[in-house]
Short mmCIF file of C-alpha atoms in Angstrom, two decimals:
data_model
loop_
_atom_site.label_atom_id
_atom_site.label_comp_id
_atom_site.label_asym_id
_atom_site.label_seq_id
_atom_site.Cartn_x
_atom_site.Cartn_y
_atom_site.Cartn_z
CA UNK A 1 121.97 159.32 103.65
CA UNK A 2 125.36 157.75 104.33
CA UNK A 3 124.63 156.99 107.97
CA UNK A 4 120.94 157.24 108.95
CA UNK A 5 119.24 155.90 105.80
CA UNK A 6 118.21 152.24 106.15
CA UNK A 7 119.85 151.32 102.84
CA UNK A 8 123.17 153.09 103.37
CA UNK A 9 125.16 149.83 103.59
CA UNK A 10 123.40 148.08 100.70
CA UNK A 11 123.77 151.15 98.46
CA UNK A 12 127.19 152.37 99.49
CA UNK A 13 128.96 154.12 96.63
CA UNK A 14 125.87 154.76 94.51
CA UNK A 15 125.60 158.47 95.26
CA UNK A 16 127.89 161.33 94.23
CA UNK A 17 127.13 164.11 96.73
CA UNK A 18 130.02 166.39 95.75
CA UNK A 19 128.66 166.93 92.26
CA UNK A 20 125.31 168.10 93.61
CA UNK A 21 126.86 170.07 96.45
CA UNK A 22 128.72 172.19 93.88
CA UNK A 23 125.47 172.81 92.02
CA UNK A 24 123.83 174.01 95.25
CA UNK A 25 126.77 176.27 96.10
CA UNK A 26 126.35 177.97 92.73
CA UNK A 27 122.74 178.89 93.54
CA UNK A 28 122.06 182.34 94.90
CA UNK A 29 120.12 182.24 98.14
CA UNK A 30 116.57 183.43 97.81
CA UNK A 31 112.95 182.41 97.28
CA UNK A 32 113.35 182.40 93.50
CA UNK A 33 115.80 179.51 93.75
CA UNK A 34 113.87 177.36 96.23
CA UNK A 35 112.44 175.15 93.48
CA UNK A 36 115.85 174.81 91.85
CA UNK A 37 117.26 173.70 95.22
CA UNK A 38 114.51 171.09 95.58
CA UNK A 39 115.17 169.81 92.06
CA UNK A 40 118.92 169.44 92.71
CA UNK A 41 118.45 167.57 95.98
CA UNK A 42 115.79 165.32 94.48
CA UNK A 43 118.07 164.55 91.52
CA UNK A 44 120.80 163.53 93.96
CA UNK A 45 118.40 161.26 95.86
CA UNK A 46 117.40 159.42 92.66
CA UNK A 47 120.77 157.64 92.81
CA UNK A 48 119.40 155.59 95.71
CA UNK A 49 116.60 154.22 93.49
CA UNK A 50 114.15 154.24 96.40
CA UNK A 51 110.53 155.43 96.12
CA UNK A 52 110.60 156.14 99.86
CA UNK A 53 113.37 158.75 99.54
CA UNK A 54 112.29 162.20 98.42
CA UNK A 55 112.72 165.92 99.07
CA UNK A 56 109.74 168.26 98.77
CA UNK A 57 108.47 171.67 99.80
CA UNK A 58 106.82 171.97 103.21
CA UNK A 59 103.26 173.14 103.75
CA UNK A 60 104.65 176.43 105.10
CA UNK A 61 106.60 177.10 101.91
CA UNK A 62 105.48 179.89 99.59
CA UNK A 63 106.02 177.58 96.63
CA UNK A 64 102.90 176.18 95.02
CA UNK A 65 102.49 172.59 93.86
CA UNK A 66 101.65 172.58 90.17
CA UNK A 67 100.42 170.03 87.69
CA UNK A 68 99.23 169.92 84.09
CA UNK A 69 95.55 169.42 84.85
CA UNK A 70 95.29 165.76 83.89
CA UNK A 71 96.78 162.35 84.71
CA UNK A 72 98.25 159.73 82.42
CA UNK A 73 99.22 156.07 82.42
CA UNK A 74 101.76 154.35 80.17
CA UNK A 75 100.30 151.88 77.69
CA UNK A 76 102.55 150.49 74.95
CA UNK A 77 104.21 153.51 73.28
CA UNK A 78 101.70 156.11 74.48
CA UNK A 79 100.60 157.95 77.59
CA UNK A 80 96.87 157.47 77.97
CA UNK A 81 94.83 160.21 79.65
CA UNK A 82 93.16 158.46 82.61
CA UNK A 83 91.75 161.46 84.46
CA UNK A 84 90.97 165.07 83.50
CA UNK A 85 91.24 167.52 86.40
CA UNK A 86 91.46 171.10 85.07
CA UNK A 87 92.49 170.96 81.42
CA UNK A 88 89.09 170.65 79.75
CA UNK A 89 90.63 170.46 76.27
CA UNK A 90 91.28 166.78 76.86
CA UNK A 91 89.15 163.67 77.22
CA UNK A 92 89.77 160.46 79.12
CA UNK A 93 91.17 157.80 76.79
CA UNK A 94 93.13 160.10 74.47
CA UNK A 95 96.69 158.97 73.74
CA UNK A 96 99.78 161.16 73.88
CA UNK A 97 102.48 160.01 71.50
CA UNK A 98 105.15 162.73 71.90
CA UNK A 99 106.39 165.33 74.37
CA UNK A 100 108.20 168.29 72.80
CA UNK A 101 108.22 166.27 69.58
CA UNK A 102 110.07 163.35 71.17
CA UNK A 103 108.34 159.93 71.08
CA UNK A 104 107.36 158.47 74.47
CA UNK A 105 109.42 155.35 73.84
CA UNK A 106 112.58 157.44 73.34
CA UNK A 107 111.85 159.62 76.38
CA UNK A 108 111.34 156.48 78.47
CA UNK A 109 115.00 155.65 77.88
CA UNK A 110 116.13 159.15 78.84
CA UNK A 111 114.04 159.13 82.02
CA UNK A 112 115.14 155.76 83.37
CA UNK A 113 116.40 157.23 86.68
CA UNK A 114 113.22 159.26 87.25
CA UNK A 115 111.10 156.23 86.31
CA UNK A 116 113.08 154.03 88.71
CA UNK A 117 114.01 151.69 85.85
CA UNK A 118 110.49 150.24 85.94
CA UNK A 119 108.92 148.22 83.13
CA UNK A 120 106.77 150.26 80.74
CA UNK A 121 103.41 149.37 82.29
CA UNK A 122 104.62 150.34 85.81
CA UNK A 123 106.07 153.73 84.94
CA UNK A 124 104.77 156.90 86.65
CA UNK A 125 104.82 159.88 84.24
CA UNK A 126 102.60 162.52 85.82
CA UNK A 127 105.36 164.54 87.47
CA UNK A 128 107.58 164.36 84.38
CA UNK A 129 105.02 166.15 82.22
CA UNK A 130 106.00 169.40 83.98
CA UNK A 131 109.40 169.15 82.29
CA UNK A 132 107.88 169.70 78.85
CA UNK A 133 106.19 172.50 76.91
CA UNK A 134 104.15 170.63 74.31
CA UNK A 135 102.48 167.29 73.68
CA UNK A 136 100.86 165.63 70.71
CA UNK A 137 97.63 163.64 70.39
CA UNK A 138 96.96 161.91 67.07
CA UNK A 139 99.18 164.40 65.27
CA UNK A 140 97.57 167.47 66.84
CA UNK A 141 99.94 169.65 68.93
CA UNK A 142 98.99 171.08 72.32
CA UNK A 143 100.82 173.39 74.72
CA UNK A 144 100.81 172.35 78.36
CA UNK A 145 98.88 174.51 80.79
CA UNK A 146 99.82 174.61 84.47
CA UNK A 147 97.36 174.62 87.37
CA UNK A 148 97.52 174.59 91.15
CA UNK A 149 97.73 170.96 92.16
CA UNK A 150 94.56 169.66 93.73
CA UNK A 151 94.83 168.37 97.28
CA UNK A 152 94.64 164.62 97.77
CA UNK A 153 91.18 163.46 98.85
CA UNK A 154 91.32 160.12 100.70
CA UNK A 155 88.64 157.50 100.16
CA UNK A 156 87.67 155.05 102.89
CA UNK A 157 84.27 153.59 102.16
CA UNK A 158 82.12 150.48 102.01
CA UNK A 159 79.16 149.46 99.88
CA UNK A 160 76.87 146.45 99.84
CA UNK A 161 76.82 145.30 96.20
CA UNK A 162 74.30 142.52 96.88
CA UNK A 163 72.89 140.76 99.91
CA UNK A 164 75.97 138.50 99.93
CA UNK A 165 78.76 140.75 98.59
CA UNK A 166 80.40 143.74 100.26
CA UNK A 167 83.13 145.99 98.84
CA UNK A 168 85.60 148.19 100.75
CA UNK A 169 87.80 150.85 99.13
CA UNK A 170 90.85 152.26 100.93
CA UNK A 171 93.15 154.75 99.17
CA UNK A 172 95.54 154.88 102.11
CA UNK A 173 96.34 153.38 105.51
CA UNK A 174 97.68 156.60 106.99
CA UNK A 175 95.39 156.61 110.02
CA UNK A 176 93.44 153.83 111.69
CA UNK A 177 90.40 156.03 112.46
CA UNK A 178 88.80 156.15 108.96
CA UNK A 179 89.49 152.44 108.38
CA UNK A 180 88.00 151.52 111.75
CA UNK A 181 84.98 153.67 110.97
CA UNK A 182 84.25 151.67 107.80
CA UNK A 183 84.75 148.36 109.60
CA UNK A 184 82.44 149.44 112.44
CA UNK A 185 79.81 150.77 110.03
CA UNK A 186 79.60 147.40 108.25
CA UNK A 187 80.22 145.16 111.25
CA UNK A 188 76.85 143.40 110.90
CA UNK A 189 77.38 142.77 107.17
CA UNK A 190 80.91 141.45 107.78
CA UNK A 191 79.44 138.81 110.07
CA UNK A 192 76.89 137.62 107.49
CA UNK A 193 78.12 138.08 103.89
CA UNK A 194 80.08 135.36 102.11
CA UNK A 195 82.04 137.68 99.79
CA UNK A 196 84.21 140.69 100.55
CA UNK A 197 86.04 142.68 97.86
CA UNK A 198 88.79 145.01 99.07
CA UNK A 199 89.93 147.61 96.53
CA UNK A 200 93.46 148.89 97.24
CA UNK A 201 94.43 149.47 93.60
CA UNK A 202 95.29 153.02 94.61
CA UNK A 203 96.72 153.01 98.11
CA UNK A 204 99.34 155.51 99.24
CA UNK A 205 100.41 153.41 102.21
CA UNK A 206 100.81 154.60 105.77
CA UNK A 207 101.02 152.15 108.67
CA UNK A 208 100.02 148.54 109.24
CA UNK A 209 98.45 149.72 112.51
CA UNK A 210 95.72 151.38 110.43
CA UNK A 211 94.20 148.13 109.17
CA UNK A 212 94.74 146.03 112.31
CA UNK A 213 91.01 145.77 113.10
CA UNK A 214 90.28 144.52 109.57
CA UNK A 215 92.64 141.55 109.79
CA UNK A 216 90.33 139.23 111.75
CA UNK A 217 87.95 139.19 108.79
CA UNK A 218 90.79 138.50 106.34
CA UNK A 219 92.40 135.59 108.18
CA UNK A 220 90.99 132.03 108.39
CA UNK A 221 88.66 131.04 111.20
CA UNK A 222 90.47 130.30 114.46
CA UNK A 223 93.74 131.51 115.98
CA UNK A 224 96.32 132.89 113.53
CA UNK A 225 99.82 133.47 114.89
CA UNK A 226 101.41 136.46 113.16
CA UNK A 227 104.95 135.57 114.10
CA UNK A 228 107.13 135.52 110.94
CA UNK A 229 110.08 133.13 111.18
CA UNK A 230 111.23 133.69 107.58
CA UNK A 231 111.66 137.46 107.56
CA UNK A 232 112.85 140.24 109.80
CA UNK A 233 112.60 144.01 109.98
CA UNK A 234 115.58 145.92 111.34
CA UNK A 235 115.50 149.56 112.38
CA UNK A 236 118.58 151.74 111.99
CA UNK A 237 118.45 153.32 115.45
CA UNK A 238 121.32 155.78 115.26
CA UNK A 239 121.27 158.52 117.87
CA UNK A 240 119.85 160.99 115.38
CA UNK A 241 117.22 158.63 113.98
CA UNK A 242 116.11 157.67 117.47
CA UNK A 243 115.76 161.26 118.63
CA UNK A 244 114.00 162.37 115.45
CA UNK A 245 111.63 159.39 115.45
CA UNK A 246 110.68 159.93 119.09
CA UNK A 247 109.97 163.56 118.27
CA UNK A 248 107.82 162.51 115.27
CA UNK A 249 105.93 159.73 117.07
CA UNK A 250 105.22 161.81 120.15
CA UNK A 251 103.83 164.50 117.85
CA UNK A 252 101.58 161.87 116.21
CA UNK A 253 100.46 160.53 119.59
CA UNK A 254 99.57 164.04 120.70
CA UNK A 255 97.42 164.22 117.57
CA UNK A 256 95.45 161.14 118.59
CA UNK A 257 97.41 158.12 117.31
CA UNK A 258 96.93 155.26 119.76
CA UNK A 259 99.11 152.50 118.29
CA UNK A 260 102.66 153.82 118.81
CA UNK A 261 103.39 153.06 122.48
CA UNK A 262 105.28 149.87 121.67
CA UNK A 263 107.46 151.55 119.04
CA UNK A 264 108.35 154.39 121.41
CA UNK A 265 109.49 151.86 124.05
CA UNK A 266 111.47 149.93 121.42
CA UNK A 267 113.30 153.06 120.23
CA UNK A 268 114.12 154.25 123.74
CA UNK A 269 115.47 150.83 124.72
CA UNK A 270 117.77 150.61 121.66
CA UNK A 271 118.80 154.22 121.02
CA UNK A 272 122.21 154.47 119.36
CA UNK A 273 122.55 150.71 118.70
CA UNK A 274 122.38 150.92 114.89
CA UNK A 275 120.40 148.14 113.17
CA UNK A 276 118.13 146.37 115.66
CA UNK A 277 115.59 143.71 114.70
CA UNK A 278 112.02 144.32 115.77
CA UNK A 279 111.08 141.00 117.33
CA UNK A 280 107.68 139.49 116.64
CA UNK A 281 105.62 138.82 119.71
CA UNK A 282 105.31 135.00 119.84
CA UNK A 283 102.15 135.36 121.91
CA UNK A 284 100.47 137.72 119.44
CA UNK A 285 97.70 136.17 117.37
CA UNK A 286 94.48 137.19 115.72
CA UNK A 287 91.29 135.14 115.90
CA UNK A 288 89.94 134.92 112.37
CA UNK A 289 86.24 134.80 111.55
CA UNK A 290 84.30 132.28 109.45
CA UNK A 291 82.71 135.01 107.37
CA UNK A 292 83.39 136.53 104.93
CA UNK A 293 84.57 133.18 103.57
CA UNK A 294 85.63 134.45 100.13
CA UNK A 295 87.78 137.58 99.93
CA UNK A 296 89.04 139.19 96.73
CA UNK A 297 91.71 141.91 96.98
CA UNK A 298 92.16 144.19 93.96
CA UNK A 299 95.72 145.50 93.52
CA UNK A 300 97.75 147.60 91.08
CA UNK A 301 101.12 149.27 90.80
CA UNK A 302 99.64 152.34 92.55
CA UNK A 303 99.34 150.28 95.74
CA UNK A 304 102.46 150.81 97.86
CA UNK A 305 104.14 150.60 101.25
CA UNK A 306 101.50 149.70 103.86
CA UNK A 307 99.35 148.75 100.88
CA UNK A 308 102.06 146.23 99.91
CA UNK A 309 102.09 144.97 103.49
CA UNK A 310 98.32 144.52 103.59
CA UNK A 311 98.33 142.61 100.28
CA UNK A 312 101.21 140.44 101.52
CA UNK A 313 99.35 139.53 104.71
CA UNK A 314 96.11 138.97 102.81
CA UNK A 315 97.81 136.66 100.32
CA UNK A 316 98.90 134.41 103.17
CA UNK A 317 95.25 133.70 104.02
CA UNK A 318 93.46 130.72 102.47
CA UNK A 319 90.33 132.88 102.23
CA UNK A 320 91.95 135.44 99.92
CA UNK A 321 92.52 135.74 96.17
CA UNK A 322 94.58 138.66 94.86
CA UNK A 323 93.46 140.05 91.50
CA UNK A 324 94.82 142.77 89.22
CA UNK A 325 98.45 143.79 88.81
CA UNK A 326 101.62 143.66 90.92
CA UNK A 327 101.81 146.12 93.79
CA UNK A 328 104.61 148.68 93.72
CA UNK A 329 106.81 146.76 96.17
CA UNK A 330 108.52 149.24 98.49
CA UNK A 331 108.72 147.35 101.77
CA UNK A 332 112.48 146.81 101.43
CA UNK A 333 113.23 150.17 103.07
CA UNK A 334 110.29 151.64 104.97
CA UNK A 335 109.06 153.43 108.12
CA UNK A 336 109.81 156.97 107.05
CA UNK A 337 111.51 159.63 109.09
CA UNK A 338 110.84 163.27 108.24
CA UNK A 339 113.27 166.16 108.59
CA UNK A 340 112.02 169.72 108.16
CA UNK A 341 114.29 172.61 107.19
CA UNK A 342 113.67 176.38 107.49
CA UNK A 343 109.88 175.89 107.30
CA UNK A 344 110.42 175.42 103.57
CA UNK A 345 111.63 171.91 102.84
CA UNK A 346 111.06 168.31 103.99
CA UNK A 347 113.30 165.28 103.55
CA UNK A 348 111.67 161.84 103.78
CA UNK A 349 113.82 158.74 104.14
CA UNK A 350 113.22 155.20 105.50
CA UNK A 351 114.88 153.86 108.63
CA UNK A 352 113.83 150.18 108.51
CA UNK A 353 115.15 147.31 106.36
CA UNK A 354 113.01 144.25 105.51
CA UNK A 355 114.91 141.07 104.66
CA UNK A 356 114.92 137.29 104.80
CA UNK A 357 116.90 135.47 107.49
CA UNK A 358 119.95 135.38 105.19
CA UNK A 359 119.93 139.17 104.99
CA UNK A 360 118.63 139.52 101.41
CA UNK A 361 116.36 142.55 101.03
CA UNK A 362 112.70 141.84 100.19
CA UNK A 363 110.65 144.42 98.28
CA UNK A 364 107.23 143.09 99.26
CA UNK A 365 106.02 143.37 95.66
CA UNK A 366 102.89 141.22 95.61
CA UNK A 367 102.04 139.34 92.44
CA UNK A 368 98.32 138.68 92.02
CA UNK A 369 96.92 135.17 91.93
CA UNK A 370 94.89 136.27 88.92
CA UNK A 371 96.73 138.74 86.69
CA UNK A 372 94.57 141.21 84.75
CA UNK A 373 96.66 143.36 82.34
CA UNK A 374 95.73 147.03 82.29
CA UNK A 375 94.38 148.33 78.97
CA UNK A 376 92.47 151.49 77.98
CA UNK A 377 89.31 149.39 78.26
CA UNK A 378 89.63 149.86 82.02
CA UNK A 379 88.64 153.49 81.43
CA UNK A 380 85.31 152.45 79.90
CA UNK A 381 84.32 149.94 82.57
CA UNK A 382 85.82 148.52 85.75
CA UNK A 383 87.32 145.36 84.26
CA UNK A 384 88.89 144.26 87.56
CA UNK A 385 85.62 144.52 89.48
CA UNK A 386 83.78 142.79 86.62
CA UNK A 387 86.26 139.88 86.80
CA UNK A 388 85.92 139.72 90.59
CA UNK A 389 82.13 139.59 90.42
CA UNK A 390 82.37 136.99 87.67
CA UNK A 391 84.50 134.84 89.95
CA UNK A 392 81.99 135.24 92.78
CA UNK A 393 79.00 134.44 90.63
CA UNK A 394 80.70 131.47 88.94
#
């Protein structure tokens, strides 16, 4: 973190490793303390205030991911239940006012590090619920139950809402194959409809390579040069980062990824050189299409990383209107490296730095052209989609 992490210069002096090293040394080695070890390391990493830095169990670990059987979202001084998974005592829309008898507003102050000092409406509370025993809804106390965490199910789909309006939903850009499949499936409609809605309100990110074949429909008709003179992305190509990235990318290529050849050549050519800017190809352009002529992109604070990047590119197009809420904004330090330890643990940290030409870091947080505040009414009907269709229909 003090040499290979992309933000190690910008954030020098923020961490206190000795304090956490002592805590680890006091742990007795053994399976029973694996979770405690993860918690200590993750607490240390919070000092970097970076959503792209985290320490988790590996798939091979005997530890089980747990959750409380429902999901919440912060609204004013409550946590609103937005999804019920396993805890059938609850209903969507109920409001939690206290955890262990402590009001949410007070806990928000205590959890500022874990909440990344975000504004109330952008706070992520789901993981923090595991730290508590009880919660309260309208004065009625409940005891938390714990369940095996459900595996993430990606969504990549398209639907024709009317003869002139198509909607795509992408919950991640991890792999180009499922995105390309949707684009290919609706190729004929993309060439004829006037309106395209792209829902990335929940998007876990991934790689910009994944949505490459969608860009021609997003950009204006004619040639669009993608060279960016105002910004730059630098990769921290230390010897270790270079070797580890090559190992990771070659593993991905063996698994079928077809977009990494250029990055592998770039890393090999600059191994050990520290921060190296990835130059835009001045000859690289995308020929935009005339249709769809009106594109609405739905965003929210659960859209991150490659989701940020897609929204940023889309917003540069005269055909696009962004609607909803600000994206998370985590492009400042990106392109994650992964280190695996003892078939139990995995450390994720970014190795690229995104900045303007003066060197100032840029988060990539995209503000919508039309802001739609989130309220519990969103749980009763899709307000964002309703607003988008209203804009289309005049």
